[in-house]
Short mmCIF file of N, CA and C in Angstrom, two decimals:
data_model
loop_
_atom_site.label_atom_id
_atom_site.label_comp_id
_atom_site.label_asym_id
_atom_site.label_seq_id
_atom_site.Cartn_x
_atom_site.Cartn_y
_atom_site.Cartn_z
N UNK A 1 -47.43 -45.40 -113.59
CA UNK A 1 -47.31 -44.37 -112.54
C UNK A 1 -45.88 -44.41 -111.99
N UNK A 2 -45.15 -43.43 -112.11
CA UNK A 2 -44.21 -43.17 -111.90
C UNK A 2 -43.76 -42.76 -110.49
N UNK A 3 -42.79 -43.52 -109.81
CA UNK A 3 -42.20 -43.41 -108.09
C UNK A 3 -41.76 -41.94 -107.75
N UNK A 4 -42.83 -40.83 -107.36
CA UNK A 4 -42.04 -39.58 -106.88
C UNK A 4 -41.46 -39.34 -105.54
N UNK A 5 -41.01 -40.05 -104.87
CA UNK A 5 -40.38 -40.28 -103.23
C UNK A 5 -39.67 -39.83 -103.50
N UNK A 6 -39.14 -39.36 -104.48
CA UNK A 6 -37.40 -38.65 -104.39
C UNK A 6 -37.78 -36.55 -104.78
N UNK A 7 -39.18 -36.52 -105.45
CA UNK A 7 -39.38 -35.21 -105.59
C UNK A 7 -40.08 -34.95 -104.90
N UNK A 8 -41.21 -35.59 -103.93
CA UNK A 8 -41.95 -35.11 -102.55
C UNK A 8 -40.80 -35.02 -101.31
N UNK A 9 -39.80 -35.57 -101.64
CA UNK A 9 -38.89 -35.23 -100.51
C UNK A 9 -38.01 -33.82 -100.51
N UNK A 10 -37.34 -33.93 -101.88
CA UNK A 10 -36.82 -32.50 -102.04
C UNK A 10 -37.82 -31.66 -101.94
N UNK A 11 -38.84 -31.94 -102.14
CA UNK A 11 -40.35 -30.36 -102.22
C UNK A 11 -40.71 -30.46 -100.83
N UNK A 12 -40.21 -31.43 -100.02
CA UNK A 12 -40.40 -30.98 -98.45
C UNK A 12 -39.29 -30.64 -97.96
N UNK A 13 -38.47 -30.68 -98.48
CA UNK A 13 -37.09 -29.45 -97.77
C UNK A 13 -36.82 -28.34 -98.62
N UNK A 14 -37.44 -28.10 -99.98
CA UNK A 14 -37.59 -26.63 -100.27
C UNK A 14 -38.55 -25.76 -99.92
N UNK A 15 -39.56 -26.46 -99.74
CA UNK A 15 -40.65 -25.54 -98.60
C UNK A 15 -40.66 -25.38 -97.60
N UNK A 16 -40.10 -26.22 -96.68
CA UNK A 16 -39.43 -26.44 -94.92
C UNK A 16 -40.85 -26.89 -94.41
N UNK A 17 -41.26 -28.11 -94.98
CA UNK A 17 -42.56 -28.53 -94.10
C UNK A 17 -42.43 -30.21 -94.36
N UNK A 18 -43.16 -31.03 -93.64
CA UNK A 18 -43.06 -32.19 -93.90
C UNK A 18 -42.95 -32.72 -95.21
N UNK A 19 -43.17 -34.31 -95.45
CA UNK A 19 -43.52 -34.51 -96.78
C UNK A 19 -44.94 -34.78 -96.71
N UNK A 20 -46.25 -35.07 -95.89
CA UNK A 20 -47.04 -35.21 -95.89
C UNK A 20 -47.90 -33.69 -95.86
N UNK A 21 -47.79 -32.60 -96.21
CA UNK A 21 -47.77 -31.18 -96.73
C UNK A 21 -47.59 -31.45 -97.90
N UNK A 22 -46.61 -31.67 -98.55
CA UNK A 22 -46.44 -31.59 -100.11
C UNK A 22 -47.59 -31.81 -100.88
N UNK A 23 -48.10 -31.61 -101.66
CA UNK A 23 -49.41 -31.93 -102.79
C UNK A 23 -48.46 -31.54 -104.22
N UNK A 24 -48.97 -32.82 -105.24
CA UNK A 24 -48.26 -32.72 -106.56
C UNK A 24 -49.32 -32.47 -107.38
N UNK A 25 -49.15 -32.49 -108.29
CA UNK A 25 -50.69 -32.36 -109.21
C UNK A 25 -50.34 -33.79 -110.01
N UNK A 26 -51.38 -34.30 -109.75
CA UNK A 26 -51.64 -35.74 -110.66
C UNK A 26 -51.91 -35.97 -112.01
N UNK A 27 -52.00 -34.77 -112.55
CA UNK A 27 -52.17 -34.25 -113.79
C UNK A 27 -50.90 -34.32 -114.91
N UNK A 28 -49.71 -34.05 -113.95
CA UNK A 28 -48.18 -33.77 -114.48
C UNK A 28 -47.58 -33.98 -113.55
N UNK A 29 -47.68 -35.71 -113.80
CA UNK A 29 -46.96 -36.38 -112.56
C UNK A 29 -45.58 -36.48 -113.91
N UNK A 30 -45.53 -36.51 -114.84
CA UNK A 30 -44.49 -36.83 -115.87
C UNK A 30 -43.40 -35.97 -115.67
N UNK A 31 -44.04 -34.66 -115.90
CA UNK A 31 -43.16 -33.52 -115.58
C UNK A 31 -42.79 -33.04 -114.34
N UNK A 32 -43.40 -33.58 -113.39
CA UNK A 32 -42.73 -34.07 -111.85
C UNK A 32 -41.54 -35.23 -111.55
N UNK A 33 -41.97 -36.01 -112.38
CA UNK A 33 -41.30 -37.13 -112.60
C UNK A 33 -39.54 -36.70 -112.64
N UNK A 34 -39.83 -36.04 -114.08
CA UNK A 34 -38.10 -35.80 -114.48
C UNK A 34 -37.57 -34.65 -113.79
N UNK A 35 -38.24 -34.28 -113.06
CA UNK A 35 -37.34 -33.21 -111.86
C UNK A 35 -36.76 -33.88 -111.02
N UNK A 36 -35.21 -33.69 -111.01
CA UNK A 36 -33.97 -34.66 -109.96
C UNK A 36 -33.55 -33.83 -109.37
N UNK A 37 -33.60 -32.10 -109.37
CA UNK A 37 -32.76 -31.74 -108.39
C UNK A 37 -33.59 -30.69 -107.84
N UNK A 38 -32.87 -29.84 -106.63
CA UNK A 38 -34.11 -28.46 -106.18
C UNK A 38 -34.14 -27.52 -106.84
N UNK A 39 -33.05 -27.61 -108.09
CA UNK A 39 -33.68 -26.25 -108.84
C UNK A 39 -34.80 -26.40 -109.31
N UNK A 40 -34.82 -27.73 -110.51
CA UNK A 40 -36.32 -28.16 -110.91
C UNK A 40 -37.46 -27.76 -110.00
N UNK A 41 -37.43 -28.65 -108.88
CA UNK A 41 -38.68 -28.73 -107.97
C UNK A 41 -38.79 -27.01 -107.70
N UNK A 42 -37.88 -26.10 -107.36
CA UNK A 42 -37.95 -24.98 -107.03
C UNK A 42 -38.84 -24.39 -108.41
N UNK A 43 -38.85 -24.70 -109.78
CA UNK A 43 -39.00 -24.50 -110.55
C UNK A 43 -40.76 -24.94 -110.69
N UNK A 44 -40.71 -25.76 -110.72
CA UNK A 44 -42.44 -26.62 -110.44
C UNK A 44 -43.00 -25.84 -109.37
N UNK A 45 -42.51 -25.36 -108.14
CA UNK A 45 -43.37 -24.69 -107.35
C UNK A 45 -43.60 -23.34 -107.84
N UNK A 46 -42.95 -22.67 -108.80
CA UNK A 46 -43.23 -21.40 -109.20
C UNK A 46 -44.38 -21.69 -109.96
N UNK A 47 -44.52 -22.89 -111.18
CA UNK A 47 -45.32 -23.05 -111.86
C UNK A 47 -46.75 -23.67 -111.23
N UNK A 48 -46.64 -23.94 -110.39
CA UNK A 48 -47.64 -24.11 -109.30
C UNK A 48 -48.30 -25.76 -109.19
N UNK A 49 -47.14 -26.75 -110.23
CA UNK A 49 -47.26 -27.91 -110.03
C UNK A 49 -47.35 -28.43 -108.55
N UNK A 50 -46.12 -28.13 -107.93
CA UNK A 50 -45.85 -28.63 -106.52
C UNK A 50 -46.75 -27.83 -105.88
N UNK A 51 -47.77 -27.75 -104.35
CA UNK A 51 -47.59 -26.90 -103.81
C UNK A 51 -47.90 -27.76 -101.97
N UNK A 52 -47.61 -26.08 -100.97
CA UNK A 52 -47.69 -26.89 -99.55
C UNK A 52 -49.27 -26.72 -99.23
N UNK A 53 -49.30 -27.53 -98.84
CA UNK A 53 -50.79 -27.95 -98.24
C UNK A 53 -51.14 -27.16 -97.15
N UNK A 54 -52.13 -26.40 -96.77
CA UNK A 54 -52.79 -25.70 -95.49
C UNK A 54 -52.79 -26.79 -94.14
N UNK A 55 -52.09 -25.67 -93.04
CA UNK A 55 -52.60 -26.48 -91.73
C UNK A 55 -53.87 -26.52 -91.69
N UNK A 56 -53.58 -28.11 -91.06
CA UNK A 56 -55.86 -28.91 -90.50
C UNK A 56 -55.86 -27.87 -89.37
N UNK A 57 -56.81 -27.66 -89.80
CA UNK A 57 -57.48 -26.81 -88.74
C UNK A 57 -58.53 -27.26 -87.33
N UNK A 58 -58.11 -26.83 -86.39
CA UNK A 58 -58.62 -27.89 -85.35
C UNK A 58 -59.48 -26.99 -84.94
N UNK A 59 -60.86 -26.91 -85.11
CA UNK A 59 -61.45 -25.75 -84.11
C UNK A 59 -61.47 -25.88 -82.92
N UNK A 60 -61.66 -24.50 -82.25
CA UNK A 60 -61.87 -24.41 -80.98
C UNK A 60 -63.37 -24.08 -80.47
N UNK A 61 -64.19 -23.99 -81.46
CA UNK A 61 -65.68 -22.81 -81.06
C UNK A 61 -66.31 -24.32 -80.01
N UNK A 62 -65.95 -25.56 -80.45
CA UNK A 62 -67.20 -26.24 -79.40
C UNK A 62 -66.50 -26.46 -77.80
N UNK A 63 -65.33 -26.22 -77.53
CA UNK A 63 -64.64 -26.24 -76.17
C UNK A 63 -64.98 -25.03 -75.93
N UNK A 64 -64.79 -23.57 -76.52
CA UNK A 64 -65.06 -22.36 -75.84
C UNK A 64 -66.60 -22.45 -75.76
N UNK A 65 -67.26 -22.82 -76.35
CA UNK A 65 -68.97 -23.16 -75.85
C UNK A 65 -69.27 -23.39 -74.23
N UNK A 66 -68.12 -24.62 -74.52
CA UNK A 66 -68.54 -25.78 -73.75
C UNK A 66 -67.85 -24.53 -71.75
N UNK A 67 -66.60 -24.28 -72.24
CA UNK A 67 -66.16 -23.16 -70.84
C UNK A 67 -67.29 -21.96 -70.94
N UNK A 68 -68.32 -21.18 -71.86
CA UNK A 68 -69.00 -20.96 -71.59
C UNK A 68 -70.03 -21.01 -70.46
N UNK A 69 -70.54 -22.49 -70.99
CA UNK A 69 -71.72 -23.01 -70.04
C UNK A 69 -70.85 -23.25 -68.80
N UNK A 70 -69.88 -23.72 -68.23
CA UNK A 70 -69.20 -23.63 -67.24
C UNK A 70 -68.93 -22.87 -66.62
N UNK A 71 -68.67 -21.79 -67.26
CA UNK A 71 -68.31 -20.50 -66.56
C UNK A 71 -69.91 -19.77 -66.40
N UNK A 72 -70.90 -20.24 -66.60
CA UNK A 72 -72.58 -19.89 -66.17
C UNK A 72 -73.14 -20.75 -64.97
N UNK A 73 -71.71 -21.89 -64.76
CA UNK A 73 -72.00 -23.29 -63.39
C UNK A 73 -72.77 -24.84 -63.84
N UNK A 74 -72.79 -24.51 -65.79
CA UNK A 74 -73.16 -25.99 -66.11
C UNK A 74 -72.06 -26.89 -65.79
N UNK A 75 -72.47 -28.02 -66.00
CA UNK A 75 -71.47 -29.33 -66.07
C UNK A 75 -70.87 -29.51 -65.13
N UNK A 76 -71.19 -29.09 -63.62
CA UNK A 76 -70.65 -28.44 -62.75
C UNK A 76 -70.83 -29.63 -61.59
N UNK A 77 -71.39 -30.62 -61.67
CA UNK A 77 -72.52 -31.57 -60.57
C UNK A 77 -71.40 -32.17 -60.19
N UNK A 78 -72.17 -33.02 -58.89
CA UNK A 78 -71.30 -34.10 -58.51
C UNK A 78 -71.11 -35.35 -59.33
N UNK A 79 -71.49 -35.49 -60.17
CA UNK A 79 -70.95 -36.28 -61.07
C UNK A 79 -69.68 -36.09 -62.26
N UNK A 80 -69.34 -34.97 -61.80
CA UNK A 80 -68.40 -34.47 -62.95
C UNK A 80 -67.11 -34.40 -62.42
N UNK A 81 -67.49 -34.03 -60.86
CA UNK A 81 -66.06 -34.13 -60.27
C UNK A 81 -65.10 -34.86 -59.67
N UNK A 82 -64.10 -35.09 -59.82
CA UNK A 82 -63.10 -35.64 -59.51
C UNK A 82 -62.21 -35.97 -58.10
N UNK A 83 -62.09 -34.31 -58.03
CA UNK A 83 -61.01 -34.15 -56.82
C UNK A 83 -61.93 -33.68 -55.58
N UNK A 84 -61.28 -33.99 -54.32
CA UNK A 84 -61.98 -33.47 -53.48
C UNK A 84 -62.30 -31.94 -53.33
N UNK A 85 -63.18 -31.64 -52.37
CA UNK A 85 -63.37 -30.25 -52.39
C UNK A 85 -62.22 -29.20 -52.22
N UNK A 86 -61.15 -29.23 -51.16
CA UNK A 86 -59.76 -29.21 -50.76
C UNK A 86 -58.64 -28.93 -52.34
N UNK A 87 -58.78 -29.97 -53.03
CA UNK A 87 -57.99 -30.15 -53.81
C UNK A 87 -58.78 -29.33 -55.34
N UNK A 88 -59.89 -28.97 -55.50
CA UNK A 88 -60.24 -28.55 -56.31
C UNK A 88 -60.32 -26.41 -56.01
N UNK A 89 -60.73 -26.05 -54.71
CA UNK A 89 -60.31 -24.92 -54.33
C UNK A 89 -59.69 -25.31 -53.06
N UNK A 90 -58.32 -25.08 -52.89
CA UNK A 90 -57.41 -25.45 -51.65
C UNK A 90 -58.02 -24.46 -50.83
N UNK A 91 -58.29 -25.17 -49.45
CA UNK A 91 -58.73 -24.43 -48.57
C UNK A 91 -57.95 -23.06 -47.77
N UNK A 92 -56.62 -23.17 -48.08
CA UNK A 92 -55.27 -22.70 -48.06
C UNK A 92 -55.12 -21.30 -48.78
N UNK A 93 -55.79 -21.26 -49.90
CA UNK A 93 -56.03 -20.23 -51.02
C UNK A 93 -57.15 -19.59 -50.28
N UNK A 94 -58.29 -20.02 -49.94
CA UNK A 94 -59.40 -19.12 -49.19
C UNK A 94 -58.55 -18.29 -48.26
N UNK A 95 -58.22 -18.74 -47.31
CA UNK A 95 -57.64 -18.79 -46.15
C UNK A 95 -56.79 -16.86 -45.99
N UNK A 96 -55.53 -17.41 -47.78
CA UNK A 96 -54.65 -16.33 -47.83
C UNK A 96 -55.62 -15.01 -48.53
N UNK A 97 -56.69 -15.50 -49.17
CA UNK A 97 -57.28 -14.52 -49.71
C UNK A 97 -58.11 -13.28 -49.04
N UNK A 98 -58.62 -14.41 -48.23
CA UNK A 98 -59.32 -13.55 -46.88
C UNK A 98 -58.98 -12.71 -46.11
N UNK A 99 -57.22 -13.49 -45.32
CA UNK A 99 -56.44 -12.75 -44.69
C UNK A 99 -55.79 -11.39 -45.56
N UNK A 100 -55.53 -11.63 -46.88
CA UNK A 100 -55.33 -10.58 -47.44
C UNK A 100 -55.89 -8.95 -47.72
N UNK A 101 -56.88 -9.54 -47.87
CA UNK A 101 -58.53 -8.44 -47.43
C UNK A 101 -58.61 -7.65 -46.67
N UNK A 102 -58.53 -8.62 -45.11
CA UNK A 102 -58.82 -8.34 -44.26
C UNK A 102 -57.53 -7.01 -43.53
N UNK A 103 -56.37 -7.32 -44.30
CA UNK A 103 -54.83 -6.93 -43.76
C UNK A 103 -55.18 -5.73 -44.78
N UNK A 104 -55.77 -5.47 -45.77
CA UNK A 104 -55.51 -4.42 -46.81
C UNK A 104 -56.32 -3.52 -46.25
N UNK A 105 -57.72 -4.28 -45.92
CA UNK A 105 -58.50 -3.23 -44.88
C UNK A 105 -57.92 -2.50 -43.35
N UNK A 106 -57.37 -3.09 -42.86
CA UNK A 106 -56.50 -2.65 -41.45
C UNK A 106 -56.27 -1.77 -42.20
N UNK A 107 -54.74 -2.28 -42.90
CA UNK A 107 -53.75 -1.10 -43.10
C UNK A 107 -54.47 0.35 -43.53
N UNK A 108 -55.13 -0.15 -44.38
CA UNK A 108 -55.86 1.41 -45.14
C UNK A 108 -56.43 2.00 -43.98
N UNK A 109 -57.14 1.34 -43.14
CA UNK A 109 -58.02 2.50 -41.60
C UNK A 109 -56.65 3.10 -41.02
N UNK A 110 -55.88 1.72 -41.16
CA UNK A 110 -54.59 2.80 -39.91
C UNK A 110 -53.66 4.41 -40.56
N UNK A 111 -53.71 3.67 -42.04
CA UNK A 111 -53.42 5.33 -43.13
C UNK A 111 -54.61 6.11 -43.25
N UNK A 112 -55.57 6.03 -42.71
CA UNK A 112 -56.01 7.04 -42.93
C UNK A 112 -56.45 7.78 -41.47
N UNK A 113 -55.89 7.19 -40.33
CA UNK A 113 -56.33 7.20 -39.23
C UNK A 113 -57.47 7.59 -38.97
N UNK A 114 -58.03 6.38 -39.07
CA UNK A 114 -59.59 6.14 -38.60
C UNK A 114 -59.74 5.32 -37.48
N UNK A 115 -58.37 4.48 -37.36
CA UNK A 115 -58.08 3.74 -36.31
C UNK A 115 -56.57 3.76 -36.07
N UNK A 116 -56.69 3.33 -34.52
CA UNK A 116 -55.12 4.03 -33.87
C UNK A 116 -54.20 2.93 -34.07
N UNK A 117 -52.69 2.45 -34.19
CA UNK A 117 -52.14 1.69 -33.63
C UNK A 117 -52.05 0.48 -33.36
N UNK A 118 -52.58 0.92 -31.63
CA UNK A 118 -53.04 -0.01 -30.58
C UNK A 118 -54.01 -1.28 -31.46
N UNK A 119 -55.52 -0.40 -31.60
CA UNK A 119 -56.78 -1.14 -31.75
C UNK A 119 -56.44 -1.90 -33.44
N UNK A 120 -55.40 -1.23 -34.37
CA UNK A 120 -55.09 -1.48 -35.65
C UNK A 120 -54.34 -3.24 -35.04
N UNK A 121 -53.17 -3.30 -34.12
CA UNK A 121 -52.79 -4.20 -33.72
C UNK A 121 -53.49 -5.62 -32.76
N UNK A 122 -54.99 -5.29 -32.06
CA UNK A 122 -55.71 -6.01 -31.61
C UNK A 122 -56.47 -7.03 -32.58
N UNK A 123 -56.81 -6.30 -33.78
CA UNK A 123 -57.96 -6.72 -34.55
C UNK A 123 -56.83 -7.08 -35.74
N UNK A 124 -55.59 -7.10 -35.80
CA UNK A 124 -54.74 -8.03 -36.93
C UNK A 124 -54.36 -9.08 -35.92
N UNK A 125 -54.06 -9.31 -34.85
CA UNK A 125 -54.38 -10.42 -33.98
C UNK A 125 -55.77 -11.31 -34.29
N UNK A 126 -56.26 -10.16 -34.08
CA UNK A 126 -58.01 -11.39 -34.02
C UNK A 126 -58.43 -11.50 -35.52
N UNK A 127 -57.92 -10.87 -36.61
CA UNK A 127 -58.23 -11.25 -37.62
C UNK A 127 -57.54 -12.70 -37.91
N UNK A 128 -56.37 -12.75 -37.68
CA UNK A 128 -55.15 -13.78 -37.41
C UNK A 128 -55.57 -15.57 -36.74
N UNK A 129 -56.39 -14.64 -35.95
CA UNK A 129 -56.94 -16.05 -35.00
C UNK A 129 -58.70 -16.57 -35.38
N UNK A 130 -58.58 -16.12 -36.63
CA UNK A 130 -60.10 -16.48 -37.36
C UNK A 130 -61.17 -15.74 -36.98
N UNK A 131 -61.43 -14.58 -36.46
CA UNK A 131 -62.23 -13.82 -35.54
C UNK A 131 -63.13 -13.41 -36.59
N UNK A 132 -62.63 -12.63 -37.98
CA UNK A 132 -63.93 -12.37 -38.91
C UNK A 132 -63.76 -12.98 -40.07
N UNK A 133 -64.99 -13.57 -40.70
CA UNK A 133 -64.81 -14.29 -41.55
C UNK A 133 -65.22 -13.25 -42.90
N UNK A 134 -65.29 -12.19 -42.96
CA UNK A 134 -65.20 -11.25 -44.13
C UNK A 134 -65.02 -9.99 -44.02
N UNK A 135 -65.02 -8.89 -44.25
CA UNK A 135 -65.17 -7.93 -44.91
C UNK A 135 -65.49 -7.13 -43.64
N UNK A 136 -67.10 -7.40 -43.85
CA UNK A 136 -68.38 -6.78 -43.78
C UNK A 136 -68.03 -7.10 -42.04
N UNK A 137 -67.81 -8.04 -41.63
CA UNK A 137 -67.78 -8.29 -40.14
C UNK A 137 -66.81 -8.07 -39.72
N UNK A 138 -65.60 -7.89 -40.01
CA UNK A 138 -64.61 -6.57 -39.70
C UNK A 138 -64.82 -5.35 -39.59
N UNK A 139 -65.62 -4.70 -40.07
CA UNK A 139 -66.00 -3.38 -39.99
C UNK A 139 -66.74 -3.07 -39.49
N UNK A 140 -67.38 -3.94 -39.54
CA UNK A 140 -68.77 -4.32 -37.87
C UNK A 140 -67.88 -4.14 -36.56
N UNK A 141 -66.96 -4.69 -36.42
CA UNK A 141 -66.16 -5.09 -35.31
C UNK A 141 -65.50 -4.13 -35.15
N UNK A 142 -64.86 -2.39 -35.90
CA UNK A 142 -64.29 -2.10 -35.85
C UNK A 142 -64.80 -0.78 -35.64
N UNK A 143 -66.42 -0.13 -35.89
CA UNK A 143 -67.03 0.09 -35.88
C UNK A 143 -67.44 0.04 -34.40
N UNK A 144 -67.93 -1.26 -33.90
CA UNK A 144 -68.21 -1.19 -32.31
C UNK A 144 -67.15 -1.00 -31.21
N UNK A 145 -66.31 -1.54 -32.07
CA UNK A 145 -64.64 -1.25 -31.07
C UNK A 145 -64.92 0.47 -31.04
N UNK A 146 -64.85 1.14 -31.86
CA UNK A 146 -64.97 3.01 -31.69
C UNK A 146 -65.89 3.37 -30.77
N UNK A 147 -66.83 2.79 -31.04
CA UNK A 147 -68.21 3.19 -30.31
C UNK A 147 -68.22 3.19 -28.69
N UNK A 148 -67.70 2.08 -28.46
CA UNK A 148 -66.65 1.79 -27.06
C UNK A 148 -66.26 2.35 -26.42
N UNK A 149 -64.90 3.22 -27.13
CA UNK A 149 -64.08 3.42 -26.49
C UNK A 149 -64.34 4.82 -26.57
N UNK A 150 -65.31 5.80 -27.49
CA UNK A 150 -65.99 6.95 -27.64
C UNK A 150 -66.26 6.41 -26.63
N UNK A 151 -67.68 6.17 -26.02
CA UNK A 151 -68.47 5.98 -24.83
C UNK A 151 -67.98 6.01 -23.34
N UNK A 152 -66.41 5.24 -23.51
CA UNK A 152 -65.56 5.32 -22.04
C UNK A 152 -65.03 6.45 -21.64
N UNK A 153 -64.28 7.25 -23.06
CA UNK A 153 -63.94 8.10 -23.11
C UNK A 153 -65.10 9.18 -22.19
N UNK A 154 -66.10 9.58 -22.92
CA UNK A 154 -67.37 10.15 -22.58
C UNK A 154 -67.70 9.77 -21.07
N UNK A 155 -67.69 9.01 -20.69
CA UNK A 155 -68.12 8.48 -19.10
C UNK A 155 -66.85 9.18 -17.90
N UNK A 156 -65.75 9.18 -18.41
CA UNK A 156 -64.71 9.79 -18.21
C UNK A 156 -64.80 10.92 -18.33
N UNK A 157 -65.34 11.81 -18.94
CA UNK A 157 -65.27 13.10 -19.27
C UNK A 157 -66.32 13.37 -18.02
N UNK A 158 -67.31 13.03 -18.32
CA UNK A 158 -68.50 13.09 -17.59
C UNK A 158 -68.07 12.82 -15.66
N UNK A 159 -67.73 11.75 -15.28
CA UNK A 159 -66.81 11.71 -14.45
C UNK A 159 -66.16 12.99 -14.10
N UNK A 160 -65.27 13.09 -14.96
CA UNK A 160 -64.09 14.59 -14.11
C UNK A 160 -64.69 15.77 -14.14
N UNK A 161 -65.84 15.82 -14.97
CA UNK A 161 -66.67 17.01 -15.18
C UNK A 161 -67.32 17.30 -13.48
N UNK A 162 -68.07 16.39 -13.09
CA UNK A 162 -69.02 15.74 -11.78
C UNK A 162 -67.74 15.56 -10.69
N UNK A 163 -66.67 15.31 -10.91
CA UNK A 163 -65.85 15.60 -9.66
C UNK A 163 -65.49 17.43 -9.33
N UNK A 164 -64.91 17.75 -10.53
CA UNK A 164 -65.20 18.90 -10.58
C UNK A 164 -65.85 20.34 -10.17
N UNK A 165 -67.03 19.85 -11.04
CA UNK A 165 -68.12 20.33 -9.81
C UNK A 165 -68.54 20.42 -8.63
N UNK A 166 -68.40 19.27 -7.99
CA UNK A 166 -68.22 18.56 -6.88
C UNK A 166 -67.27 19.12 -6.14
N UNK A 167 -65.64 19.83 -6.49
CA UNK A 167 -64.80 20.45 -5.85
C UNK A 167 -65.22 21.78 -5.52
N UNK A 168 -65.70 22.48 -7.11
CA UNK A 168 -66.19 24.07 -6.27
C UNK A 168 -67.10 24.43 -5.35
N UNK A 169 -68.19 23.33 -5.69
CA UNK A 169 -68.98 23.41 -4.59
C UNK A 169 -68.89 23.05 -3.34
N UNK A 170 -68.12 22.11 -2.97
CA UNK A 170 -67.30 21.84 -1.76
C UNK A 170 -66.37 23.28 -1.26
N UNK A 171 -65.82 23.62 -1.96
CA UNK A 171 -64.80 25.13 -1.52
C UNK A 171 -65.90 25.97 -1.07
N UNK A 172 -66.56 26.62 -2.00
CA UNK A 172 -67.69 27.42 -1.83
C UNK A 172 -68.17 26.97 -0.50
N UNK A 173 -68.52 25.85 0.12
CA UNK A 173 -69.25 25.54 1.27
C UNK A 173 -68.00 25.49 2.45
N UNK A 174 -66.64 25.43 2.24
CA UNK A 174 -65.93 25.55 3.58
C UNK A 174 -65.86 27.01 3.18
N UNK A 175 -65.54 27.87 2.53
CA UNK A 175 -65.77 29.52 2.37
C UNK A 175 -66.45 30.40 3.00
N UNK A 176 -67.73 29.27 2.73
CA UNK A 176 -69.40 30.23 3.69
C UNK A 176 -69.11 29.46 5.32
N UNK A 177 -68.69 28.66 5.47
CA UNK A 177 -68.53 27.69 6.44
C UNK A 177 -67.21 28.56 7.29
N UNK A 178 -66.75 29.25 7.04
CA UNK A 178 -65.14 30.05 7.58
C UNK A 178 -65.76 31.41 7.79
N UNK A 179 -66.76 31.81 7.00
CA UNK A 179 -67.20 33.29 7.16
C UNK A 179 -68.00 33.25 8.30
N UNK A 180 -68.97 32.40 8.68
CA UNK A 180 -69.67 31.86 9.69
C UNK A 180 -69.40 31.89 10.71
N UNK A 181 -68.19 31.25 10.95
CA UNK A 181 -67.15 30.87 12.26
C UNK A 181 -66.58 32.09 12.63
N UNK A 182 -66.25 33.17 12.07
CA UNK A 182 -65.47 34.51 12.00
C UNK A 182 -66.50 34.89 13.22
N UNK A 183 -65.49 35.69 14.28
CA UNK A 183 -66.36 36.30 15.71
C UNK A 183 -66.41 37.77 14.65
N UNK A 184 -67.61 38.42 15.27
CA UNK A 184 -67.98 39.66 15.05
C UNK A 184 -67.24 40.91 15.56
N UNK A 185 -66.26 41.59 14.69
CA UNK A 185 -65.32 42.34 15.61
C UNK A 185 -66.69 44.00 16.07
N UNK A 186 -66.06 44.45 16.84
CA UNK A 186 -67.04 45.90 17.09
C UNK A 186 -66.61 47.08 15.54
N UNK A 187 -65.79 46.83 15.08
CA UNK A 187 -65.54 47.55 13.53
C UNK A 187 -66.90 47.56 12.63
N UNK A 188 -67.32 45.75 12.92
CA UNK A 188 -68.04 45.19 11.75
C UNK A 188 -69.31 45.85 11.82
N UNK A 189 -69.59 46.07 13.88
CA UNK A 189 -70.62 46.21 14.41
C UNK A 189 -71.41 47.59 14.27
#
């Protein structure tokens, strides 16, 4: 058996892959043998003596299984985990996600004016200072904030309406109250 270290090496720099890629045929190791330069070997790989070996193939199907069942909440226990709760979803990330929400919802009521300003600027305060913890209870909150200030509004109306009233009928009564007082001239009589 004849030493080919000198033609698995040139057949791994004429193919551009390792030498552990190379495959010779054991068949015509002779005529491997007397190949010394890369034309030869270039020559043997046409004839299909030399050739490069296929990448190992590493599957992936039993890890994507396995994020499967994970991503359904297997493997999921307290025995599996590591990091604290904090460090596995940073509480920090809730935090910006929420506030984000909560700021996308403002803004959109205040473009579409459904809400003013003012009340747009109260409730990004109190969203700010932990006041709703989602969505759904922001709009609750924003919702009764209207209802509110409809209602004051309305009590107000109602108010100047009832003063109002309250004035003509007062005039009307110093009116009849002045006609009253009037002496009876002998014209009238």
């Amino acid at each position: 058996m004849v030493s080919l270290k000198l033609q698995k090496r040139l057949a791994a720099s004429v193919l551009g892959c390792g030498k552990r890629k190379v495959w010779m045929d054991p068949n015509e190791s002779a005529d491997i043998g007397g190949a010394n330069s890369r034309q030869n070997i270039r020559k043997l790989i046409k004839d299909g003596f030399i050739n490069k070996k296929p990448n190992v193939m590493h599957s992936k199907s039993r890890h994507q299984r396995h994020m499967a069942a994970k991503a359904k909440g297997r493997h999921t226990g307290y025995g599996r985990r590591k990091g604290t709760m904090n460090a596995r979803m940073p509480f920090k990330v809730l935090w910006m996600r929420r506030q984000r929400v909560l700021r996308r919802l403002l803004r959109k009521y205040r473009e579409a004016k459904k809400i003013d300003k003012h009340l747009y600027h109260e409730l990004y305060a109190s969203s700010k200072g932990n006041q709703f913890k989602n969505k759904r209870v922001l709009m609750e909150a924003i919702h009764s904030k209207k209802a509110e200030t409809q209602r004051k509004k309305l009590l107000v109306e109602q108010a100047e309406a009832r003063k109002v009233k309250a004035k003509v009928k007062s005039d009307k009564k110093i009116s009849k109250d002045g006609k009253k007082d009037e002496p009876i001239t002998a014209d009238e009589a």
